Coordinates of C-alpha atoms and ligand atoms in Angstrom, one line a residue:
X359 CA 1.7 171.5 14.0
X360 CA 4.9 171.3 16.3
X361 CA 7.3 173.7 16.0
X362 CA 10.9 173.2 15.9
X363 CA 13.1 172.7 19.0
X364 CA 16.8 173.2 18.8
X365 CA 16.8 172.1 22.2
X366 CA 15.5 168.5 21.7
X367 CA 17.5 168.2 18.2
X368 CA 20.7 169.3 20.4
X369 CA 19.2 166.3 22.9
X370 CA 18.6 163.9 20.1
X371 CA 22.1 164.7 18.3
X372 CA 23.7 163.4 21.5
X373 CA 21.9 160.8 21.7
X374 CA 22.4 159.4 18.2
X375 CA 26.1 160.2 19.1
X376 CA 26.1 158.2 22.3
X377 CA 24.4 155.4 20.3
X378 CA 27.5 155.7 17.5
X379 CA 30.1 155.4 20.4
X380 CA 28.5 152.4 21.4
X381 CA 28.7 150.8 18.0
X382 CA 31.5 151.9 16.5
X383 CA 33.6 149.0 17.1
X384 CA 30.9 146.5 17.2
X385 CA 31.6 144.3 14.2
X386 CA 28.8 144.4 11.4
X387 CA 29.2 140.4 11.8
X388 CA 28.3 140.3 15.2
X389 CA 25.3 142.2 14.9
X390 CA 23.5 139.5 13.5
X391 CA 23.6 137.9 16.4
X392 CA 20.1 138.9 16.7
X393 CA 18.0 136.9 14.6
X394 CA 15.6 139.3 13.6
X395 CA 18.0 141.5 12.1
X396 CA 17.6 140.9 8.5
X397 CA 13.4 141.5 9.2
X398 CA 13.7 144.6 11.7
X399 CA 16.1 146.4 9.1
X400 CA 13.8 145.6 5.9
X401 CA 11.5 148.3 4.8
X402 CA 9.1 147.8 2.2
X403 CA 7.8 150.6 -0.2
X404 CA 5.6 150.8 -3.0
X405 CA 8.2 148.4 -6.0
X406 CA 11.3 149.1 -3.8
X407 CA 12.6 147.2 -0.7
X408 CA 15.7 148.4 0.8
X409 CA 18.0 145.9 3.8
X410 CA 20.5 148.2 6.0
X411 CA 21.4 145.0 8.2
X412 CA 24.4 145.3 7.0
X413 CA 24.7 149.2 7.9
X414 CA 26.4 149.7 11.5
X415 CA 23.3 150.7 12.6
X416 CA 20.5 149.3 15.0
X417 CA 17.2 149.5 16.0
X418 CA 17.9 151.5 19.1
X419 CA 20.2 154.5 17.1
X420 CA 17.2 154.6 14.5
X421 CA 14.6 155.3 17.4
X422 CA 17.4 158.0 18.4
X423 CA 16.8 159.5 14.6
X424 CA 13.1 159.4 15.3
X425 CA 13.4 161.6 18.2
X426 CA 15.3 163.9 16.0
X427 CA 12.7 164.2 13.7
X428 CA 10.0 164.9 16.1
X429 CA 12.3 167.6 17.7
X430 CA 13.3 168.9 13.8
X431 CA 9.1 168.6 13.2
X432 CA 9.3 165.7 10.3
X433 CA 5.5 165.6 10.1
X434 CA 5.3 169.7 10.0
X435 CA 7.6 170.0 7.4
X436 CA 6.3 166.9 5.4
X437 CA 2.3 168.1 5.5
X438 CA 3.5 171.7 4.7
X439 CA 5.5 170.6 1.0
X440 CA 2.2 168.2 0.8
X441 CA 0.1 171.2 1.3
X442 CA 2.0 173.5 -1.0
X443 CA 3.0 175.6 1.5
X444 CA 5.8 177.9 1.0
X445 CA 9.3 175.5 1.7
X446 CA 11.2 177.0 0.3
X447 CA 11.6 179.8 1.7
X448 CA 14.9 181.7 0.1
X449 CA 12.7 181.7 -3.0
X450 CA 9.2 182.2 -1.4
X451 CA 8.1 178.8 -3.2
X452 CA 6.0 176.0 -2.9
X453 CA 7.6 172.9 -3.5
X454 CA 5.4 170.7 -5.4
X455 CA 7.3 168.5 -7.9
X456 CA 4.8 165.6 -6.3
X457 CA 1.7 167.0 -7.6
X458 CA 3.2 166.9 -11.2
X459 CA 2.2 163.0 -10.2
X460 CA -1.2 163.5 -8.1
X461 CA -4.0 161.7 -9.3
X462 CA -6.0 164.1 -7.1
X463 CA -4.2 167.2 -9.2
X464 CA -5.4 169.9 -10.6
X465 CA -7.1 169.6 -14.2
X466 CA -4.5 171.7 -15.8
X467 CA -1.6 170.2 -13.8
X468 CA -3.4 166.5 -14.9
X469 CA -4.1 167.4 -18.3
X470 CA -0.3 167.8 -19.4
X471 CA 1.2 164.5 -19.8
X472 CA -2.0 163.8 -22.4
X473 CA -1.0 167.2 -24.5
X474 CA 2.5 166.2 -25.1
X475 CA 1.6 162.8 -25.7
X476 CA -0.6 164.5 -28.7
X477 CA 1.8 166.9 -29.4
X478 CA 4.1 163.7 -29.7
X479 CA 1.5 162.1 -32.4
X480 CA 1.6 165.2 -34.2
X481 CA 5.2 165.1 -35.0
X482 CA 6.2 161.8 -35.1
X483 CA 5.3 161.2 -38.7
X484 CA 7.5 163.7 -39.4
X485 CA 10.4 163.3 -37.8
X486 CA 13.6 160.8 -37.4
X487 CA 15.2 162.0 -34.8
X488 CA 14.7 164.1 -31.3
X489 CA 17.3 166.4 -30.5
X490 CA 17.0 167.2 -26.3
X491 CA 18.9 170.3 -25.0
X492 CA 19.1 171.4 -21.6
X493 CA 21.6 171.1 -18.4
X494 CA 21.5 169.9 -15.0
X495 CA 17.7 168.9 -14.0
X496 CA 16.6 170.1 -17.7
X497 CA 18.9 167.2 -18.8
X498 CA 19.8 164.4 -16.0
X499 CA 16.4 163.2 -15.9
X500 CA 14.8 162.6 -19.1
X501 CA 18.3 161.4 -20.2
X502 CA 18.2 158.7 -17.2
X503 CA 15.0 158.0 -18.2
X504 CA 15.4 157.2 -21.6
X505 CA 18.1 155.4 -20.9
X506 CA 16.8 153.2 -18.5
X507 CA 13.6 152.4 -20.5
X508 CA 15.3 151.8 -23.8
X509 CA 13.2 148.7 -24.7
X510 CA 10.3 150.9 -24.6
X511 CA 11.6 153.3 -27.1
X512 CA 9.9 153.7 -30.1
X513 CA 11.8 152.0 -33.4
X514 CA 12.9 154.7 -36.0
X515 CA 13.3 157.7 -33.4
X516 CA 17.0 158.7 -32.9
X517 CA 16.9 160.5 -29.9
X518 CA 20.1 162.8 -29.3
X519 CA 20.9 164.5 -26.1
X520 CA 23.7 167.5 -25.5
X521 CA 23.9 169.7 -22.3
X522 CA 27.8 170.8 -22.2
X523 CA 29.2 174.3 -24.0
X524 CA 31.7 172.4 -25.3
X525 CA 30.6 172.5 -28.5
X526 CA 31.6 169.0 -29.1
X527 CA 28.6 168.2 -27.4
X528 CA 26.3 169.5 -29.5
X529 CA 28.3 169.2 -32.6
X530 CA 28.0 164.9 -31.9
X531 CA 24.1 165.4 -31.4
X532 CA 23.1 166.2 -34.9
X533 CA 26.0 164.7 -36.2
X534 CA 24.5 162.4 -39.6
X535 CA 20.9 163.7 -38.5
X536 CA 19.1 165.3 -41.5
X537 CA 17.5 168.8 -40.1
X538 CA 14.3 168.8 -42.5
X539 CA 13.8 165.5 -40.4
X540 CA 14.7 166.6 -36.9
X541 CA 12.8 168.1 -33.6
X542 CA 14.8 170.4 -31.7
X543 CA 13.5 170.6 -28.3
X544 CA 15.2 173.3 -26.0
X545 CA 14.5 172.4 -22.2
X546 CA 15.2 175.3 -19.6
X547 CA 13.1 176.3 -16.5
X548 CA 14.3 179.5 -16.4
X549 CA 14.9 180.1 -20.7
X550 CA 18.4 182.0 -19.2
X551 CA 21.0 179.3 -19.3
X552 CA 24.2 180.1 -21.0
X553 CA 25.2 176.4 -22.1
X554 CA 21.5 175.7 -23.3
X555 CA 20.6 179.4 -25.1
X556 CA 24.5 178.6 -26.8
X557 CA 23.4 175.5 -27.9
X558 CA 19.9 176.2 -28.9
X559 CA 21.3 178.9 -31.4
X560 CA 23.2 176.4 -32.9
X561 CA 21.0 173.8 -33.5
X562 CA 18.2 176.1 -34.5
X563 CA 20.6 177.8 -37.2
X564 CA 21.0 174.2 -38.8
X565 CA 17.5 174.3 -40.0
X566 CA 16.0 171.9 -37.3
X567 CA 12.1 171.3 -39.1
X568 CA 10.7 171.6 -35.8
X569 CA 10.9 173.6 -32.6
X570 CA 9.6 172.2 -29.0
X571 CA 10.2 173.8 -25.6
X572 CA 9.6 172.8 -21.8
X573 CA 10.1 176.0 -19.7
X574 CA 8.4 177.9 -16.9
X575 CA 9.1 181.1 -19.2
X576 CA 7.1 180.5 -21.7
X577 CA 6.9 184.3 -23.1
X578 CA 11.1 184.3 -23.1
X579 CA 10.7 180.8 -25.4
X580 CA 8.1 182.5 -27.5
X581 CA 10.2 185.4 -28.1
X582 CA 13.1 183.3 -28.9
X583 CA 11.2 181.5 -31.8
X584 CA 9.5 178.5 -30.6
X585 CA 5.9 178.6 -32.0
X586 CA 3.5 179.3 -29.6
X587 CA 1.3 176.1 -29.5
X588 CA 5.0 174.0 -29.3
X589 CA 5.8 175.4 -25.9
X590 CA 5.3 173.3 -23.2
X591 CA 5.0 175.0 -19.8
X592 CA 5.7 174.3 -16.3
X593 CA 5.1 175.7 -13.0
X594 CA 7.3 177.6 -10.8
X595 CA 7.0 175.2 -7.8
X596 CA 9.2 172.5 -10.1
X597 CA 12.3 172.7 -9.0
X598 CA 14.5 172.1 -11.9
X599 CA 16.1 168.9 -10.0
X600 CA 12.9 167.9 -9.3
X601 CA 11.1 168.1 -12.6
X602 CA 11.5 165.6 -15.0
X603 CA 8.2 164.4 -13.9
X604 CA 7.2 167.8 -16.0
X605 CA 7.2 168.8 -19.8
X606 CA 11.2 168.6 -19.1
X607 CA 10.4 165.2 -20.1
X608 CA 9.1 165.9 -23.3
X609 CA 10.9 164.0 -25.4
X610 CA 10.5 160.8 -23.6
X611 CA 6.6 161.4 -23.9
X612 CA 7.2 161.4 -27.7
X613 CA 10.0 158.7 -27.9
X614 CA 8.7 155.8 -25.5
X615 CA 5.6 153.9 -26.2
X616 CA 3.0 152.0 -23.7
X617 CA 2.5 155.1 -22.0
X618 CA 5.5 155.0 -20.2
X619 CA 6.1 158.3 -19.2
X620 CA 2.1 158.3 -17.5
X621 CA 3.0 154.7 -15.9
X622 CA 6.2 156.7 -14.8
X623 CA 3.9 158.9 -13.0
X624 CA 1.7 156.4 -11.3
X625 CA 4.8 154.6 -9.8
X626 CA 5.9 157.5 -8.1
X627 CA 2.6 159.1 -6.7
X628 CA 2.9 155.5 -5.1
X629 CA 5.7 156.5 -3.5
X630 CA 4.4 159.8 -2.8
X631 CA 1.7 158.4 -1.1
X632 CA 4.0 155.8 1.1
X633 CA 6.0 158.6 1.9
X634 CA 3.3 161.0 3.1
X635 CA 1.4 158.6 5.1
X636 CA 4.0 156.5 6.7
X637 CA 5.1 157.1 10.2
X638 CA 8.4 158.0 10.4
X639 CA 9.6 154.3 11.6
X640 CA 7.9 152.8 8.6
X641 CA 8.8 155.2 6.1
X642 CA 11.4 153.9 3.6
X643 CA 12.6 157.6 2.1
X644 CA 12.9 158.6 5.8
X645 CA 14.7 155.7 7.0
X646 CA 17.4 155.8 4.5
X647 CA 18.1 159.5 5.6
X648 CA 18.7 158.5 8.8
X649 CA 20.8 156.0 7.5
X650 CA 22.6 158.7 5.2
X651 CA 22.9 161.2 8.4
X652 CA 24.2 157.9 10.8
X653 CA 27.0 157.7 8.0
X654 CA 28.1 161.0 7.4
X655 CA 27.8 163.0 11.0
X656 CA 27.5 159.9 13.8
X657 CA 30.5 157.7 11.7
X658 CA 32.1 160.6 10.3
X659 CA 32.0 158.7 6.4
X660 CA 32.3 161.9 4.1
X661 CA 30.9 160.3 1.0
X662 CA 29.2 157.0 -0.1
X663 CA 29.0 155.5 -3.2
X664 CA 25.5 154.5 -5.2
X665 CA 26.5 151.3 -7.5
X666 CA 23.1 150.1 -9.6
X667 CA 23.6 146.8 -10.5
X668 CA 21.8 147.1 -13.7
X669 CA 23.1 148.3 -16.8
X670 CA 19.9 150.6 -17.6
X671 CA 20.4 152.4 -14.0
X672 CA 23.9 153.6 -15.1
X673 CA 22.9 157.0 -15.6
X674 CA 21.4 157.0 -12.1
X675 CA 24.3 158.3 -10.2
X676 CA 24.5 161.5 -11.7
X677 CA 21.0 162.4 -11.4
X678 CA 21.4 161.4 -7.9
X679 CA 24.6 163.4 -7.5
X680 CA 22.6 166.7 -8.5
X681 CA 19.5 166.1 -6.7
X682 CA 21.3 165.1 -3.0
X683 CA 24.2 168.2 -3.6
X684 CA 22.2 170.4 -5.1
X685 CA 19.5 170.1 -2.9
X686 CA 21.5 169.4 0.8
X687 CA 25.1 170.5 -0.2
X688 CA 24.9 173.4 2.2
X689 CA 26.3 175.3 5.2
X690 CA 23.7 177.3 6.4
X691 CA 20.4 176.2 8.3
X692 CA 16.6 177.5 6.9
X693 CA 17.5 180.5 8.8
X694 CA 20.7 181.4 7.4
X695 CA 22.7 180.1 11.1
X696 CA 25.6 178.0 10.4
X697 CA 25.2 174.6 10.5
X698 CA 27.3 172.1 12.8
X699 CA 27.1 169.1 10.7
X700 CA 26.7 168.7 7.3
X701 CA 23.2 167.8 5.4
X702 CA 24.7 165.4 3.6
X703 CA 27.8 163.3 2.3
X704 CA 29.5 163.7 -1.2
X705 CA 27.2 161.2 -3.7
X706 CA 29.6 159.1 -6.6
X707 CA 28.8 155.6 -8.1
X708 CA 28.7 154.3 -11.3
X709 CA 26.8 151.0 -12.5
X710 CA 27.9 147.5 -11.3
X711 CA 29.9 145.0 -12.3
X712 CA 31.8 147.6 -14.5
X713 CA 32.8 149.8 -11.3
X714 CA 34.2 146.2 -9.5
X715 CA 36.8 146.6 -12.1
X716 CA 37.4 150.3 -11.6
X717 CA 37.4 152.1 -7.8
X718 CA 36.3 149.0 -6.1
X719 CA 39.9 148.4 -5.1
X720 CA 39.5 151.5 -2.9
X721 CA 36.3 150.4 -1.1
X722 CA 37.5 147.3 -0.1
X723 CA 41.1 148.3 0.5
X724 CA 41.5 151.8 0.9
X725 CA 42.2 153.4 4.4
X726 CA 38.7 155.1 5.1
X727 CA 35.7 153.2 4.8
X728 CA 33.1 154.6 2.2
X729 CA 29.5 153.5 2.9
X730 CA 27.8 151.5 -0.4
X731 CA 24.1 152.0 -1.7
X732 CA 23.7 148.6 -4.5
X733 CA 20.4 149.0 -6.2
X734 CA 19.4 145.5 -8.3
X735 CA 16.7 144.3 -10.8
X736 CA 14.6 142.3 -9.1
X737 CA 12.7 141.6 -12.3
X738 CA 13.1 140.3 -15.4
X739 CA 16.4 140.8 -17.1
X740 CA 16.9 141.0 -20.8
X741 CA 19.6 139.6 -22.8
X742 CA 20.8 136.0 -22.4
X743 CA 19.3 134.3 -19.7
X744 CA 22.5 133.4 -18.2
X745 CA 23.4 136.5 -17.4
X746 CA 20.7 137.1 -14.5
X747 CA 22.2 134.8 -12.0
X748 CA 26.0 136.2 -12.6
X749 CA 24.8 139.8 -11.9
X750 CA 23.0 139.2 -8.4
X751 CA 25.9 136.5 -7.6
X752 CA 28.7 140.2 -8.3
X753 CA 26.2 142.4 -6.2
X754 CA 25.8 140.2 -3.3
X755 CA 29.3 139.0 -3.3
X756 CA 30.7 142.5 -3.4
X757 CA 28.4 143.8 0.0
X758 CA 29.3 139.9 1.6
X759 CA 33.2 141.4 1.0
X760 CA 33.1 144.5 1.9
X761 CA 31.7 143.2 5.4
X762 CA 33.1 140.1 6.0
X763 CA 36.6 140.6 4.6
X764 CA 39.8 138.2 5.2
X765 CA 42.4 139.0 7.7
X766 CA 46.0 139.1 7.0
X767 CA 46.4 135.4 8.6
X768 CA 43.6 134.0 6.5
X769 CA 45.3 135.5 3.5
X770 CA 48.7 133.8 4.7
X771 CA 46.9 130.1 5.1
X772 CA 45.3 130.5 1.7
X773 CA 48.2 131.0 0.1
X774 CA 50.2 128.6 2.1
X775 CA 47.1 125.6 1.2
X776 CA 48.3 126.6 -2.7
X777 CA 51.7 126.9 -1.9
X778 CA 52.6 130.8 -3.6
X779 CA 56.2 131.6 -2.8
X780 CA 56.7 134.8 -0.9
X781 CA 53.0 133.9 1.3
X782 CA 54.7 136.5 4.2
X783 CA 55.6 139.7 2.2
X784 CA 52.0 139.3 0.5
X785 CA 49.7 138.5 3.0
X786 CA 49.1 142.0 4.0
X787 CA 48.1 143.2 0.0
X788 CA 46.1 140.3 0.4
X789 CA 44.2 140.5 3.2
X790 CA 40.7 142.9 3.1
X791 CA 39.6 144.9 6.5
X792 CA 36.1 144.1 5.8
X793 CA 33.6 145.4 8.4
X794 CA 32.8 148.0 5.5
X795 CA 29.1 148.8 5.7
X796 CA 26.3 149.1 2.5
X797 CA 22.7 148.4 1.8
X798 CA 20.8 146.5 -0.2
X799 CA 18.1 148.1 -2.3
X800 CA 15.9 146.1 -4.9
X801 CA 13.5 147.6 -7.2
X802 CA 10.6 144.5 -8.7
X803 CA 11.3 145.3 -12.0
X804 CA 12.4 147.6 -14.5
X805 CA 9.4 149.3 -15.4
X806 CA 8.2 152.7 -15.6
X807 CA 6.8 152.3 -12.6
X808 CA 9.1 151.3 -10.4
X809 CA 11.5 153.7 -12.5
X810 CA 9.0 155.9 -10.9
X811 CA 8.4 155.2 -7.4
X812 CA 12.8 154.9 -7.3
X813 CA 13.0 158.6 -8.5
X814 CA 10.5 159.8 -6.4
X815 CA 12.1 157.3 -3.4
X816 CA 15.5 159.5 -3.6
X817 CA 13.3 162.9 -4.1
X818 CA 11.8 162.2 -1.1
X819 CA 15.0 160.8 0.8
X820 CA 16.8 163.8 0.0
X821 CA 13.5 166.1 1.8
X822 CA 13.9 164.2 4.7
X823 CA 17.6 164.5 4.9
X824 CA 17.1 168.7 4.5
X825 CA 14.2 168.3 7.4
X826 CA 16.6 166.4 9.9
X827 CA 19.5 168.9 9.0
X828 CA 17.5 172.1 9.2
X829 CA 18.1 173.7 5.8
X830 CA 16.2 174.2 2.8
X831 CA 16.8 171.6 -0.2
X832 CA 14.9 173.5 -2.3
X833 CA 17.4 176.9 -3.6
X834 CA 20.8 176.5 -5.2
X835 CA 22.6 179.7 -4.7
X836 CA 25.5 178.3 -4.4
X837 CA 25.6 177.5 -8.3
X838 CA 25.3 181.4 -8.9
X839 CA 28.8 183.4 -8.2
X840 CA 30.4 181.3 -10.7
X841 CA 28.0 181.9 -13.5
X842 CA 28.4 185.6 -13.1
X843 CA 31.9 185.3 -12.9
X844 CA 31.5 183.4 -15.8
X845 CA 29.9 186.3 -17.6
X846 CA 32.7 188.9 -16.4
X847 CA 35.1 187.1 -17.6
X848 CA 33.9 186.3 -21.1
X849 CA 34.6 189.8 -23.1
X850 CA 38.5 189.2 -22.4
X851 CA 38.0 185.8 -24.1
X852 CA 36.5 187.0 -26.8
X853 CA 39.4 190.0 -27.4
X854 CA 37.9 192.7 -24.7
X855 CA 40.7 193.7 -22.5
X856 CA 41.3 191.4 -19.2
X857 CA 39.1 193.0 -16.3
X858 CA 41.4 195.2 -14.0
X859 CA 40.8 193.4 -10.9
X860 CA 41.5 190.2 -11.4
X861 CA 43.8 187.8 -10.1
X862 CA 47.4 187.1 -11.5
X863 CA 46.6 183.4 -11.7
X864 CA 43.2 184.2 -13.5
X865 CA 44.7 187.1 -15.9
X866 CA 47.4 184.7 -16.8
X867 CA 44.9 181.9 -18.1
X868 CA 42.7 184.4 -19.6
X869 CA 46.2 185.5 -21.8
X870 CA 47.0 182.3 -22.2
X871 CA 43.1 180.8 -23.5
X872 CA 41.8 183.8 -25.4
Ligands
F6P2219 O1 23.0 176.1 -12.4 C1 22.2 175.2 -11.8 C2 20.8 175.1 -12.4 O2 20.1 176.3 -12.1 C3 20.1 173.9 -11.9 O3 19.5 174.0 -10.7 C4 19.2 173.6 -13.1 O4 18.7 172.3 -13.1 C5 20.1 173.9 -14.2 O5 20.9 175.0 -13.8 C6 19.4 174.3 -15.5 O6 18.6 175.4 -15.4 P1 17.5 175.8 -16.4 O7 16.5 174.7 -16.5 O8 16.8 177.0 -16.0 O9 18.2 176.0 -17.8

């Protein structure tokens, strides 16, 4: 295995750089001058295809990116998570959310998805209604999930989700639920977490007839109540962004029929195994890094915005948000030496067309240019049949716009041809800079297991991005001073005296709230 060489990453950086200067004010338009570009810049994965012709990007600047990950040891770094090294090193962990999906895995690892799906059988005739609580990745996932595989829920299962210590949250999950018909199932890697312990004492005081939990301490669930048999662990090397491919997913093993959640699993050990195999220049998850590092450090585009066109995919930007800052929002490298550039860009989107008629304005007319990810359907749509056609014709029209635009003077002669008084003065509202970049990223269908192999796409994406930046995606300590500040400053809420040494601005709010 290679080591890393700061040296050649240094070499490659200015390289990618030198590549940027030369295409920065290349148009987007006239880089289809090569016919080929469509085919170069199409990668193919296991039920995902992504297009970046329309990134400002070219063959050349991604061989640049490949040079980086030779120097920043891609393939050392990949075969070591794949071997279950220790990656993440801050932690002294293995990272190995992809065996969770190995056929190859270990019989205890394998046997899981079977015992809550038998745990699921159990309980069903019992119940009405699931009530989910967890936060962050014991709550983003198997809420996108659901969500996105609704046809595939089971009929007669109310399935409730809260995560928030705002007690409205929680209060609107078991709203009109009857408890002597209701699972509560308390999700928490660690069994520590303010919101979801505050929350779980709740629910558990309204009678709830039966008690699950997913958690890798299964002794602190045990204490807490949860019968013994109804505790569903998982490992330590699950990071909780990473693990709703885990008993974290619990309730969608009981809810969804056709073995979703398993097919869930087979999509994205497809991906797993694209991702491991593939050489760098063929490797979809590693591709899109490079296009997400081009972006942010060779174009200087701070965030980008991830827009699924598909109704069932609207919960995917906030998963995404916590797995890409979670995992990459950091400013030191593996070694704890400050980076130069950042790992990656601010993550924000919300589903398409409904976001067209929301922030779009900004993307197309705003000053700074802000890089688009559209992710479509493919497959079969439901609902009318009508519909399909309109919802490709908004997604491809919106990346045609952002690129091609309409200059000021084109503006002026279209409203001259219809003959709109005041065509001057509004020509330059009207006109769109265009030359705005985004890719083009279609799954085959919506099933589990291209559900799946998407998940595991950005999981992977995100690793890659970490490898090329030189930091570990893997810890979130940044998430940690406010928690314990949290914790200091709860007492003086709850009628303790303020804390001596705080801030005017903070002892003023804590008078103020308490
Ligand atoms: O505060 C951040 C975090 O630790 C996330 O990384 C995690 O997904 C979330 O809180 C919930 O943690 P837990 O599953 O231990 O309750």
């Amino acid at each position: 295995m290679n080591a890393i060489s700061f040296a050649a990453m240094k070499q490659a950086w200015a390289d990618i750089e030198a590549h940027a200067a030369r295409l920065a004010n290349v148009a987007l338009l006239d880089l289809f001058a090569d016919p080929n570009r469509v085919r170069t810049l199409t990668y193919d994965a296991p039920h995902l295809t992504a297009d970046f012709s329309k990134q400002r990007i070219d063959p050349a600047a991604l061989a640049a990116f490949e040079k980086l990950a030779g120097a920043a040891d891609f393939d050392g770094w990949r075969a070591k998570m794949f071997a279950g090294d220790v990656v993440n090193t801050t932690e002294g962990r293995a990272a190995m959310h992809w065996r969770l999906r190995d056929p190859n895995a270990p019989a205890d690892v394998k046997a899981v998805p079977a015992e809550m799906a038998a745990f699921g059988d159990r309980v069903r005739p019992e119940i009405d209604a699931i009530v989910h609580l967890g936060i962050g990745g014991s709550d983003l996932g198997p809420r996108l999930i659901m969500d996105a595989l609704k046809p595939l829920k089971r009929h007669g299962l109310d399935v409730r989700f809260a995560a928030n210590v705002d007690g409205a949250d929680v209060a609107d999950a078991i709203e009109g639920l009857d408890p002597k018909r209701t699972l509560l199932i308390v999700v928490s890697k660690t069994f520590t977490t303010q919101e979801t312990l505050a929350n779980a004492a709740f629910v558990r005081a309204w009678g709830p007839a039966h008690l699950a939990a997913a958690t890798a301490a299964p002794e602190k669930a045990i204490a807490w109540g949860v019968p013994a048999e109804n505790v569903f662990a998982f490992w330590d090397w699950v990071g909780g962004r990473y693990s709703l491919w885990s008993s974290v997913s619990l309730v969608c093993a009981i809810a969804l029929k056709e073995r979703a959640f398993e097919r869930l699993l087979n999509g994205a050990a497809a991906m797993d195994a694209h991702f491991q195999r593939a050489a760098f220049h063929k490797n979809l998850p590693a591709i899109s890094a490079a296009v997400q590092m081009w972006n942010r450090e060779a174009l200087g585009h701070g965030s980008y915005a991830a827009i699924p066109y598909a109704e069932r995919l609207r919960l995917l930007p906030a998963w995404l948000q916590q797995l890409e800052m979670e995992s990459n929002g950091k400013r030191v490298s593996r070694d704890g030496a400050p980076l130069e550039r950042s790992a990656c860009a601010v993550t924000w989107g919300a589903a398409g067309t409904n976001a067209q008629h929301s922030f779009f304005q900004l993307l197309h007319q705003g000053v700074e240019e802000i890089p688009v990810e559209f992710v479509v359907n493919a497959g079969p749509q439901e609902g009318p049949a009508s519909h399909r056609a309109k919802v490709y014709a908004n997604a491809l029209a919106q990346a045609r716009a952002l690129m091609v635009g309409k200059s000021e003077a084109q503006a002026l002669a279209d409203m001259q041809a219809k003959g709109v008084a005041g065509a001057a003065a509004l020509a330059p509202h009207r006109a769109f800079p265009g030359d705005r970049a985004s890719t083009m990223m279609a799954i085959d269908a919506l099933t589990p297991e291209a559900l799946g192999a998407l998940l595991a796409f950005y999981e992977h994406r995100t690793f890659a991005q970490a490898v090329l930046a030189g930091v570990n995606p893997f810890d979130q300590w940044g998430v940690e001073l406010g928690k314990e500040m949290a914790n200091a400053l709860l007492p003086a809420l709850e009628g303790a005296p303020a804390p001596a040494d705080v801030d005017a601005s903070t002892a003023h709010w804590l008078e103020r709230l308490k």
